[in-house]
Coordinates of C-alpha atoms in Angstrom, one line a residue:
X974 CA -14.8 0.4 3.7
X975 CA -16.5 0.0 7.1
X976 CA -16.1 -3.7 6.9
X977 CA -12.3 -3.4 6.2
X978 CA -11.7 -0.9 8.9
X979 CA -13.8 -2.9 11.5
X980 CA -11.8 -6.0 10.8
X981 CA -8.5 -4.1 11.3
X982 CA -9.7 -2.5 14.5
X983 CA -10.7 -5.8 16.0
X984 CA -7.3 -7.3 15.0
X985 CA -5.4 -4.4 16.5
X986 CA -7.4 -4.5 19.8
X987 CA -6.8 -8.2 20.2
X988 CA -3.1 -7.8 19.5
X989 CA -2.6 -5.1 22.1
X990 CA -4.8 -6.8 24.7
X991 CA -2.5 -9.9 24.5
X992 CA 0.5 -7.7 25.1
X993 CA -1.0 -6.3 28.3
X994 CA -2.3 -9.7 29.4
X995 CA 1.1 -11.4 29.4
X996 CA 3.4 -8.5 30.6
X997 CA 3.9 -10.3 33.9
X998 CA 5.6 -13.2 32.1
X999 CA 8.3 -10.9 30.8
X1000 CA 9.7 -9.7 34.1
X1001 CA 13.2 -11.1 33.6
X1002 CA 15.5 -11.8 30.6
X1003 CA 14.7 -15.6 30.5
X1004 CA 11.0 -14.8 30.5
X1005 CA 11.2 -12.0 28.0
X1006 CA 13.5 -13.7 25.5
X1007 CA 12.4 -17.4 25.9
X1008 CA 9.2 -17.3 27.8
X1009 CA 10.9 -19.0 30.7
X1010 CA 11.2 -22.2 28.7
X1011 CA 7.5 -23.0 29.4
X1012 CA 6.0 -22.5 25.9
X1013 CA 3.9 -25.5 24.7
X1014 CA 3.9 -27.2 21.3
X1015 CA 0.9 -25.2 19.8
X1016 CA 2.4 -21.8 20.6
X1017 CA 5.9 -22.9 19.5
X1018 CA 4.7 -24.4 16.3
X1019 CA 2.6 -21.4 15.3
X1020 CA 5.4 -19.1 16.4
X1021 CA 7.8 -21.0 14.0
X1022 CA 5.3 -20.9 11.1
X1023 CA 4.3 -17.3 11.4
X1024 CA 7.9 -16.2 11.8
X1025 CA 8.8 -18.2 8.7
X1026 CA 6.0 -16.8 6.4
X1027 CA 5.5 -13.1 6.0
X1028 CA 4.0 -10.6 3.5
X1029 CA 7.2 -11.0 1.5
X1030 CA 6.1 -14.6 0.8
X1031 CA 2.4 -13.9 0.1
X1032 CA 2.8 -10.7 -1.9
X1033 CA 6.4 -10.8 -3.2
X1034 CA 7.6 -14.4 -3.6
X1035 CA 4.2 -15.9 -4.5
X1036 CA 3.7 -13.3 -7.2
X1037 CA 7.3 -13.3 -8.6
X1038 CA 7.8 -17.1 -8.6
X1039 CA 4.2 -17.8 -9.7
X1040 CA 4.8 -15.6 -12.7
X1041 CA 8.2 -17.1 -13.5
X1042 CA 7.4 -20.8 -12.9
X1043 CA 3.6 -21.1 -13.2
X1044 CA 1.9 -23.8 -11.2
X1045 CA 5.3 -25.5 -10.6
X1046 CA 5.9 -22.8 -8.0
X1047 CA 3.8 -24.9 -5.7
X1048 CA 6.9 -27.0 -5.3
X1049 CA 8.4 -24.1 -3.3
X1050 CA 5.5 -24.4 -0.8
X1051 CA 5.9 -28.1 -0.6
X1052 CA 9.7 -27.7 0.0
X1053 CA 8.9 -25.1 2.7
X1054 CA 6.6 -27.6 4.4
X1055 CA 8.8 -30.7 4.3
X1056 CA 12.4 -29.4 4.1
X1057 CA 11.8 -26.1 5.9
X1058 CA 9.4 -27.2 8.6
X1059 CA 9.2 -30.9 9.1
X1060 CA 12.9 -31.8 8.9
X1061 CA 14.2 -29.1 11.2
X1062 CA 11.8 -30.1 13.9
X1063 CA 12.7 -33.8 13.5
X1064 CA 16.5 -33.3 13.1
X1065 CA 17.2 -30.2 15.1
X1066 CA 14.4 -29.8 17.5
X1067 CA 15.2 -32.2 20.4
X1068 CA 19.0 -31.8 20.2
X1069 CA 18.8 -28.0 20.0
X1070 CA 16.7 -27.8 23.2
X1071 CA 18.9 -30.3 25.1
X1072 CA 22.2 -28.7 24.2
X1073 CA 21.1 -25.0 24.5
X1074 CA 19.6 -25.8 28.0
X1075 CA 22.8 -27.6 29.0
X1076 CA 25.0 -24.8 27.9
X1077 CA 22.7 -22.1 29.2
X1078 CA 22.6 -20.3 25.8
X1079 CA 19.7 -17.9 25.0
X1080 CA 20.7 -17.0 21.4
X1081 CA 22.4 -18.6 18.4
X1082 CA 25.6 -16.4 18.8
X1083 CA 25.6 -17.4 22.4
X1084 CA 25.4 -21.0 21.4
X1085 CA 28.4 -20.6 19.0
X1086 CA 30.4 -19.0 21.8
X1087 CA 29.6 -21.8 24.3
X1088 CA 29.8 -24.8 21.9
X1089 CA 33.1 -23.8 20.4
X1090 CA 34.5 -22.1 23.5
X1091 CA 35.2 -18.9 21.7
X1092 CA 34.1 -15.4 22.8
X1093 CA 35.3 -14.0 19.4
X1094 CA 32.9 -16.4 17.5
X1095 CA 30.1 -15.2 19.7
X1096 CA 30.8 -11.5 18.9
X1097 CA 31.3 -12.3 15.2
X1098 CA 28.0 -14.1 15.0
X1099 CA 26.2 -11.3 16.8
X1100 CA 27.6 -8.8 14.3
X1101 CA 26.5 -10.9 11.4
X1102 CA 23.0 -11.3 12.9
X1103 CA 22.7 -7.6 13.6
X1104 CA 23.9 -6.5 10.1
X1105 CA 21.6 -8.8 8.2
X1106 CA 18.6 -9.1 10.5
X1107 CA 17.8 -5.4 10.8
X1108 CA 17.7 -4.6 7.1
X1109 CA 15.6 -7.8 6.5
X1110 CA 12.9 -6.5 8.8
X1111 CA 12.4 -3.5 6.5
X1112 CA 11.3 -5.8 3.6
X1113 CA 8.3 -6.9 5.7
X1114 CA 6.7 -3.5 5.3
X1115 CA 6.9 -3.5 1.5
X1116 CA 4.5 -6.4 1.0
X1117 CA 1.8 -4.3 2.6
X1118 CA 2.2 -1.2 0.5
X1119 CA 0.3 -2.0 -2.6
X1120 CA -2.4 -3.9 -0.7
X1121 CA -3.1 -1.0 1.6
X1122 CA -3.2 1.5 -1.3
X1123 CA -5.6 -0.8 -3.1
X1124 CA -7.9 -1.4 -0.1
X1125 CA -7.9 2.0 1.6
X1126 CA -6.3 4.5 -0.8
X1127 CA -4.0 5.8 2.0
X1128 CA -0.3 6.6 1.8
X1129 CA 1.9 3.7 2.7
X1130 CA 3.8 5.8 5.2
X1131 CA 0.8 5.6 7.6
X1132 CA 0.8 1.9 7.3
X1133 CA 4.5 1.7 8.2
X1134 CA 3.9 3.9 11.3
X1135 CA 0.9 2.0 12.5
X1136 CA 2.5 -1.4 12.0
X1137 CA 5.7 -0.3 13.8
X1138 CA 3.7 1.1 16.8
X1139 CA 1.5 -2.0 17.1
X1140 CA 4.4 -4.4 17.0
X1141 CA 6.5 -2.3 19.5
X1142 CA 3.6 -2.1 22.0
X1143 CA 2.9 -5.8 22.4
X1144 CA 6.5 -7.0 22.0
X1145 CA 7.9 -4.5 24.6
X1146 CA 5.0 -5.2 27.0
X1147 CA 4.7 -9.0 26.8
X1148 CA 8.0 -10.3 25.4
X1149 CA 8.2 -13.8 23.9
X1150 CA 5.0 -15.2 25.5
X1151 CA 2.8 -12.3 24.2
X1152 CA 4.5 -12.7 20.8
X1153 CA 3.8 -16.5 20.8
X1154 CA 0.1 -16.1 21.7
X1155 CA -0.3 -13.4 19.1
X1156 CA 1.4 -15.7 16.6
X1157 CA -1.2 -18.4 17.4
X1158 CA -4.0 -15.9 16.8
X1159 CA -2.4 -14.5 13.7
X1160 CA -1.6 -18.0 12.4
X1161 CA -5.3 -19.0 12.6
X1162 CA -6.1 -15.8 10.6
X1163 CA -3.5 -16.8 8.0
X1164 CA -4.9 -20.3 7.7
X1165 CA -8.5 -19.1 7.2
X1166 CA -7.4 -16.3 4.8
X1167 CA -5.3 -18.6 2.6
X1168 CA -8.1 -21.2 2.3
X1169 CA -10.6 -18.4 1.4
X1170 CA -8.3 -16.8 -1.2
X1171 CA -7.7 -20.2 -2.8
X1172 CA -11.4 -20.7 -3.1
X1173 CA -12.0 -17.2 -4.5
X1174 CA -9.2 -17.5 -7.1
X1175 CA -10.4 -20.9 -8.4
X1176 CA -14.1 -19.8 -8.4
X1177 CA -13.1 -16.6 -10.3
X1178 CA -11.6 -18.8 -13.0
X1179 CA -14.4 -21.2 -13.4
X1180 CA -13.2 -23.9 -11.0
X1181 CA -9.9 -25.9 -10.7
X1182 CA -10.2 -27.7 -14.1
X1183 CA -11.1 -24.6 -16.0
X1184 CA -8.3 -22.7 -14.4
X1185 CA -5.8 -25.4 -15.3
X1186 CA -7.1 -25.4 -18.9
X1187 CA -6.7 -21.6 -19.1
X1188 CA -3.1 -22.0 -17.8
X1189 CA -2.3 -24.6 -20.5
X1190 CA -3.0 -21.9 -23.1
X1191 CA -0.7 -19.3 -21.6
X1192 CA 2.5 -18.4 -23.5
X1193 CA 5.2 -15.9 -22.8
X1194 CA 5.4 -13.5 -25.9
X1195 CA 8.9 -12.3 -24.9
X1196 CA 10.4 -15.7 -24.4
X1197 CA 13.8 -16.3 -26.0
X1198 CA 13.9 -20.1 -25.5
X1199 CA 11.4 -22.1 -27.5
X1200 CA 10.6 -24.3 -24.6
X1201 CA 9.6 -21.3 -22.4
X1202 CA 7.3 -20.0 -25.2
X1203 CA 5.5 -23.3 -25.6
X1204 CA 1.8 -23.4 -24.6
X1205 CA 1.3 -25.4 -21.4
X1206 CA 4.7 -24.8 -20.0
X1207 CA 3.3 -22.8 -17.1
X1208 CA 1.1 -25.6 -15.8
X1209 CA 3.7 -28.3 -16.4
X1210 CA 5.3 -30.4 -13.7
X1211 CA 8.5 -28.5 -13.3
X1212 CA 7.8 -25.3 -15.2
X1213 CA 9.9 -23.4 -17.7
X1214 CA 13.1 -23.2 -15.6
X1215 CA 13.6 -26.3 -13.3
X1216 CA 17.2 -25.3 -12.3
X1217 CA 16.2 -21.9 -10.9
X1218 CA 13.1 -23.4 -9.3
X1219 CA 15.4 -25.8 -7.4
X1220 CA 17.5 -22.9 -6.2
X1221 CA 14.5 -21.1 -4.8
X1222 CA 13.3 -24.3 -3.1
X1223 CA 16.7 -24.8 -1.4
X1224 CA 17.1 -21.2 -0.3
X1225 CA 13.6 -20.7 1.1
X1226 CA 13.5 -24.2 2.7
X1227 CA 17.0 -25.3 3.8
X1228 CA 17.7 -21.7 4.9
X1229 CA 15.4 -22.1 7.9
X1230 CA 17.9 -24.5 9.5
X1231 CA 20.3 -21.6 10.1
X1232 CA 18.1 -18.6 10.8
X1233 CA 18.3 -17.5 14.4
X1234 CA 14.7 -16.2 14.6
X1235 CA 13.4 -19.7 13.7
X1236 CA 15.9 -22.0 15.4
X1237 CA 15.4 -20.0 18.6
X1238 CA 11.9 -21.4 18.9
X1239 CA 13.4 -24.7 19.8
X1240 CA 15.2 -23.1 22.8
X1241 CA 11.9 -22.0 24.3
X1242 CA 9.7 -25.1 23.9
X1243 CA 8.6 -26.6 27.3
X1244 CA 10.0 -30.1 26.9
X1245 CA 11.4 -32.7 24.5
X1246 CA 8.1 -34.5 24.5
X1247 CA 6.4 -31.5 22.9
X1248 CA 8.7 -31.7 19.9
X1249 CA 6.7 -34.5 18.3
X1250 CA 3.4 -32.7 18.5
X1251 CA 5.0 -29.4 17.5
X1252 CA 6.4 -31.1 14.4
X1253 CA 3.0 -32.2 13.2
X1254 CA 1.4 -28.8 13.8
X1255 CA 4.2 -26.8 12.3
X1256 CA 4.4 -29.0 9.1
X1257 CA 0.6 -28.9 8.6
X1258 CA 0.6 -25.1 9.0
X1259 CA 3.4 -24.7 6.5
X1260 CA 1.8 -27.0 4.0
X1261 CA -1.4 -25.0 4.0
X1262 CA 0.1 -21.5 4.2
X1263 CA 3.2 -21.9 2.0
X1264 CA 1.6 -24.4 -0.4
X1265 CA -1.5 -22.2 -0.7
X1266 CA 0.5 -19.0 -1.3
X1267 CA 2.6 -20.4 -4.1
X1268 CA -0.4 -22.3 -5.5
X1269 CA -2.3 -19.0 -5.8
X1270 CA 0.7 -17.2 -7.3
X1271 CA 0.9 -19.9 -9.9
X1272 CA -2.3 -18.6 -11.5
X1273 CA -0.9 -15.0 -11.7
X1274 CA -0.6 -15.1 -15.5
X1275 CA -4.4 -15.5 -15.9
X1276 CA -4.6 -11.9 -14.6
X1277 CA -2.2 -10.5 -17.2
X1278 CA -4.9 -8.2 -18.7
X1279 CA -5.6 -6.7 -15.3
X1280 CA -2.0 -6.4 -14.4
X1281 CA -0.6 -5.3 -17.7
X1282 CA 2.5 -6.7 -19.4
X1283 CA 5.6 -4.9 -20.7
X1284 CA 7.3 -5.6 -24.0
X1285 CA 9.8 -7.7 -22.1
X1286 CA 7.0 -9.9 -20.8
X1287 CA 7.2 -8.6 -17.2
X1288 CA 4.2 -7.4 -15.2
X1289 CA 3.6 -3.7 -15.2
X1290 CA 4.6 -2.3 -11.8
X1291 CA 6.8 -5.2 -11.0
X1292 CA 6.1 -8.6 -9.5
X1293 CA 4.7 -7.1 -6.3
X1294 CA 1.7 -5.8 -8.4
X1295 CA 0.5 -9.3 -9.3
X1296 CA -1.1 -10.5 -6.0
X1297 CA -2.8 -7.0 -5.3
X1298 CA -4.2 -7.1 -8.8
X1299 CA -5.7 -10.5 -8.2
X1300 CA -7.1 -9.4 -4.8
X1301 CA -8.7 -6.2 -6.3
X1302 CA -11.4 -8.4 -7.9
X1303 CA -12.5 -9.9 -4.6
X1304 CA -15.4 -8.9 -2.4
X1305 CA -14.9 -6.3 0.4
X1306 CA -15.2 -8.9 3.1
X1307 CA -12.5 -11.1 1.4
X1308 CA -10.2 -8.1 0.8
X1309 CA -10.6 -7.2 4.5
X1310 CA -9.7 -10.7 5.4
X1311 CA -6.6 -10.6 3.1
X1312 CA -5.5 -7.3 4.7
X1313 CA -5.7 -8.9 8.1
X1314 CA -3.9 -12.0 6.8
X1315 CA -1.0 -10.0 5.3
X1316 CA -0.8 -7.8 8.4
X1317 CA -0.7 -10.9 10.6
X1318 CA 2.0 -12.4 8.5
X1319 CA 4.1 -9.3 8.6
X1320 CA 3.7 -8.4 12.2
X1321 CA 4.4 -11.9 13.5
X1322 CA 7.7 -12.1 11.5
X1323 CA 8.6 -8.5 12.4
X1324 CA 8.2 -9.2 16.1
X1325 CA 10.3 -12.3 15.9
X1326 CA 13.1 -10.5 14.0
X1327 CA 13.3 -7.5 16.4
X1328 CA 13.2 -9.8 19.4
X1329 CA 16.1 -11.8 18.0
X1330 CA 18.0 -8.7 17.0
X1331 CA 17.6 -6.9 20.4
X1332 CA 18.4 -10.0 22.5
X1333 CA 21.4 -10.9 20.4
X1334 CA 22.8 -7.4 20.4
X1335 CA 22.4 -7.1 24.2
X1336 CA 23.4 -10.6 25.4
X1337 CA 26.1 -11.4 22.9
X1338 CA 27.5 -8.0 21.9
X1339 CA 27.0 -5.4 24.7
X1340 CA 27.1 -7.7 27.8
X1341 CA 30.6 -8.2 29.2
X1342 CA 32.2 -6.6 26.1
X1343 CA 31.1 -3.0 26.6
X1344 CA 29.1 -3.1 29.8
X1345 CA 30.7 -5.2 32.5
X1346 CA 28.6 -7.0 35.1
X1347 CA 25.3 -6.3 33.4
X1348 CA 22.6 -7.6 35.7
X1349 CA 19.3 -9.1 34.7
X1350 CA 17.4 -5.9 35.2
X1351 CA 19.7 -3.8 33.0
X1352 CA 19.7 -6.5 30.3
X1353 CA 15.9 -6.4 30.2
X1354 CA 15.8 -2.6 30.0
X1355 CA 18.3 -2.6 27.2
X1356 CA 16.5 -5.4 25.2
X1357 CA 13.2 -3.6 25.5
X1358 CA 14.8 -0.3 24.4
X1359 CA 16.6 -2.0 21.5
X1360 CA 13.3 -3.5 20.3
X1361 CA 12.0 0.0 20.0
X1362 CA 15.2 1.2 18.3
X1363 CA 15.3 -1.6 15.8
X1364 CA 11.6 -1.1 14.9
X1365 CA 12.4 2.6 14.2
X1366 CA 15.4 1.7 12.1
X1367 CA 13.6 -0.9 10.1
X1368 CA 10.6 1.4 9.5
X1369 CA 13.0 4.3 8.5
X1370 CA 14.7 2.0 6.0
X1371 CA 11.3 1.0 4.6
X1372 CA 10.3 4.7 4.2
X1373 CA 13.6 5.5 2.4
X1374 CA 13.2 2.5 0.1
X1375 CA 9.5 3.4 -0.6
X1376 CA 10.2 7.1 -1.2
X1377 CA 13.6 7.0 -2.9
X1378 CA 13.7 3.5 -4.5
X1379 CA 17.3 3.0 -3.2
X1380 CA 18.5 -0.1 -5.0
X1381 CA 21.3 -0.9 -2.5
X1382 CA 18.9 -1.3 0.3
X1383 CA 16.6 -3.5 -1.7
X1384 CA 19.6 -5.7 -2.7
X1385 CA 20.8 -5.9 1.0
X1386 CA 17.3 -7.1 2.0
X1387 CA 17.4 -9.7 -0.8
X1388 CA 20.6 -11.3 0.3
X1389 CA 19.9 -11.2 4.1
X1390 CA 18.3 -14.7 4.1
X1391 CA 21.2 -16.2 2.1
X1392 CA 23.9 -14.5 4.2
X1393 CA 22.4 -15.6 7.6
X1394 CA 21.6 -19.1 6.5
X1395 CA 24.9 -19.6 4.7
X1396 CA 26.9 -18.4 7.7
X1397 CA 25.0 -20.2 10.5
X1398 CA 23.5 -23.4 9.1
X1399 CA 26.5 -25.7 8.8
X1400 CA 28.2 -24.6 12.0
X1401 CA 24.9 -25.0 14.0
X1402 CA 23.9 -28.3 12.4
X1403 CA 27.3 -30.0 12.7
X1404 CA 27.8 -28.5 16.2
X1405 CA 24.8 -30.5 17.4
X1406 CA 25.9 -33.8 16.0
X1407 CA 29.6 -34.0 15.4
X1408 CA 32.3 -33.6 18.1
X1409 CA 35.1 -33.0 15.6
X1410 CA 33.9 -29.6 14.5
X1411 CA 36.2 -26.8 15.5
X1412 CA 36.1 -23.0 15.6
X1413 CA 38.5 -22.6 12.6
X1414 CA 35.8 -24.3 10.4
X1415 CA 33.1 -22.0 11.8
X1416 CA 35.2 -18.9 11.0
X1417 CA 35.9 -20.3 7.5
X1418 CA 32.1 -20.7 6.9
X1419 CA 31.3 -17.3 8.3
X1420 CA 33.9 -15.6 6.1
X1421 CA 33.1 -17.5 2.9
X1422 CA 29.3 -17.0 3.1
X1423 CA 29.4 -13.3 4.0
X1424 CA 32.0 -12.5 1.4
X1425 CA 30.1 -14.3 -1.2
X1426 CA 26.8 -12.6 -0.5
X1427 CA 28.3 -9.1 0.0
X1428 CA 30.2 -9.6 -3.3
X1429 CA 26.9 -10.4 -4.9
X1430 CA 25.8 -6.9 -4.1
X1431 CA 28.7 -5.0 -5.5
X1432 CA 30.2 -7.3 -8.2
X1433 CA 27.1 -9.2 -9.4
X1434 CA 27.9 -8.8 -13.1
X1435 CA 31.3 -10.5 -12.5
X1436 CA 29.6 -13.6 -11.0
X1437 CA 28.8 -16.6 -13.2
X1438 CA 25.3 -16.2 -14.7
X1439 CA 23.8 -19.0 -12.6
X1440 CA 24.7 -17.4 -9.3
X1441 CA 24.1 -13.7 -10.2
X1442 CA 20.7 -14.1 -8.7
X1443 CA 20.9 -13.5 -4.9
X1444 CA 18.6 -16.5 -4.4
X1445 CA 20.9 -19.0 -6.2
X1446 CA 23.9 -17.3 -4.6
X1447 CA 22.4 -17.9 -1.2
X1448 CA 21.7 -21.5 -2.0
X1449 CA 25.3 -21.9 -3.0
X1450 CA 26.5 -20.3 0.3
X1451 CA 24.5 -22.9 2.3
X1452 CA 25.6 -25.9 0.3
X1453 CA 29.2 -24.7 0.4
X1454 CA 29.1 -24.3 4.1
X1455 CA 28.0 -27.9 4.5
X1456 CA 31.3 -28.9 2.7
X1457 CA 33.6 -26.2 4.2
X1458 CA 32.9 -27.0 7.9
X1459 CA 33.8 -30.7 7.8
X1460 CA 36.7 -30.2 5.4
X1461 CA 38.4 -27.5 7.5
X1462 CA 37.6 -29.4 10.7
X1463 CA 39.4 -32.5 9.4
X1464 CA 42.5 -30.7 8.2
X1465 CA 42.9 -28.5 11.3
X1466 CA 43.5 -29.1 15.0
X1467 CA 40.8 -31.0 16.9
X1468 CA 38.9 -29.1 19.6
X1469 CA 39.4 -29.6 23.3
X1470 CA 38.1 -33.1 24.1
X1471 CA 37.1 -32.3 27.6
X1472 CA 35.0 -29.3 26.6
X1473 CA 33.3 -31.1 23.7
X1474 CA 32.5 -34.1 25.8
X1475 CA 30.9 -31.8 28.3
X1476 CA 28.8 -30.2 25.6
X1477 CA 27.5 -33.6 24.4
X1478 CA 27.0 -34.9 27.9
X1479 CA 23.4 -33.7 27.8
X1480 CA 22.5 -36.3 25.2
X1481 CA 23.9 -39.1 27.3
X1482 CA 22.1 -38.0 30.4
X1483 CA 18.8 -37.7 28.4
X1484 CA 19.3 -41.2 27.0
X1485 CA 20.0 -42.6 30.4
X1486 CA 17.0 -40.9 31.9
X1487 CA 14.8 -42.2 29.1
X1488 CA 16.0 -45.7 29.7
X1489 CA 15.4 -45.4 33.4
X1490 CA 11.9 -44.1 32.8
X1491 CA 11.2 -47.0 30.5
X1492 CA 12.5 -49.5 33.1
X1493 CA 10.4 -47.9 35.8
X1494 CA 7.3 -48.1 33.6
X1495 CA 8.0 -51.8 32.9
X1496 CA 8.5 -52.5 36.6
X1497 CA 5.3 -50.7 37.5
X1498 CA 3.4 -52.7 34.9
X1499 CA 4.9 -55.9 36.2
X1500 CA 3.9 -55.0 39.8
X1501 CA 0.4 -54.1 38.7
X1502 CA 0.0 -57.5 36.9
X1503 CA 1.4 -59.3 40.0
X1504 CA -1.1 -57.6 42.3
X1505 CA -4.0 -58.5 40.0
X1506 CA -3.0 -62.1 40.1
X1507 CA -2.7 -62.1 43.9
X1508 CA -6.2 -60.6 44.2
X1509 CA -7.6 -63.3 41.9

């Protein structure tokens, strides 16, 4: 117990110290929200990765999908690394930074308002972000509950309070830069923890080959389909349900392209040159963390005796009990490391979400709509206040969910990712590349995605079986948005050409600057060669 507590105390002390250290960098709105656009590739890449992966992934998704798909769940981690991390940096990174700087937008709703010349779109996007980001933050606490009970035997409520206070202190003090520095520290903890846990799981099962052999003998006694009951299905290439596996890969990977708390990292990076380095760092981080999480979860059925299995073939205590049951067999030092790992993952994501929620609500909803002429100082005060408010709201929702088991809240958390990504992905992606996109298509995408995901809460049984799952429904919302936006744009009025040309002028200027830089470099090289010849 002393080892576990000591590790937590050190972690908390470092986190708060960073908040105090960087409070001077959060003296205005640009500094607090975006770090003054001076954040380098390492901090940005780790901020992206730690905001992407939380305790929900390590405890919830890894356990659930590892149980359902076996070792094939590793494909989810690979999808997260390549589709969710590598491709957004390559495709969105540079263009996002250039256009958002050119338009002066600080948030994703602000981008929609500027890009499509529509104040109504900006307000609509801010409402969507607020409604679905705040409940999503509450789910981050749930991944910690069973682990803290297992490791310390304390009530989960104390964990919620401690996590809320810790996050509030360093975010309110240091803003984006303090969050990014802590993300780097927490990311390093996550990397070390995942590698250690992989080693412990394999060692506990006699090594990799023996673990694979044991998985080949696993069957599901409650299986209906003969294929699912077949021995070896849980260590097969695509697992027992490839279609559902594909839906999970799409939602958890492609969804990052439209999530404001992740795309916002490209706004803050120091320069376009840092995008390449950030791409490599972010992708490697995701490959280890996400790949490792789902790889570990894939061995969950080997712990069926410790977890307990119901007559329906499900783990006793639900999917969230799988990873804690695996961890309970580790040494105290490793359990302490896992606790810090999960706490790091949760706090980093929580800080990113409340920063995004508070800045979006202030800049895109309150400013100019309810409070006219809101100066920089008042904006900063309101953003800091709302960070505290949103942390209180999310922790309250988590307590209600924990104490009362309110299904509606749990469902709302489950569809948040799909609703946000479904609404924002296509309008944002096309808005960076295609001049023909208009605001009518953006509204169509917003309305379809939100209606679909909210309908999934209240009328799930009426949906076709394949999209009754919020995960598959969210994947459908994203894919549909990629079709709706161009289709509506082509059949409706074209946007104002002068405005669109101005938005895209940043790319032309950047290209011209790059060409001039290359020409200057060649001229300098030629002059240098000429001077050398003259000296000879």
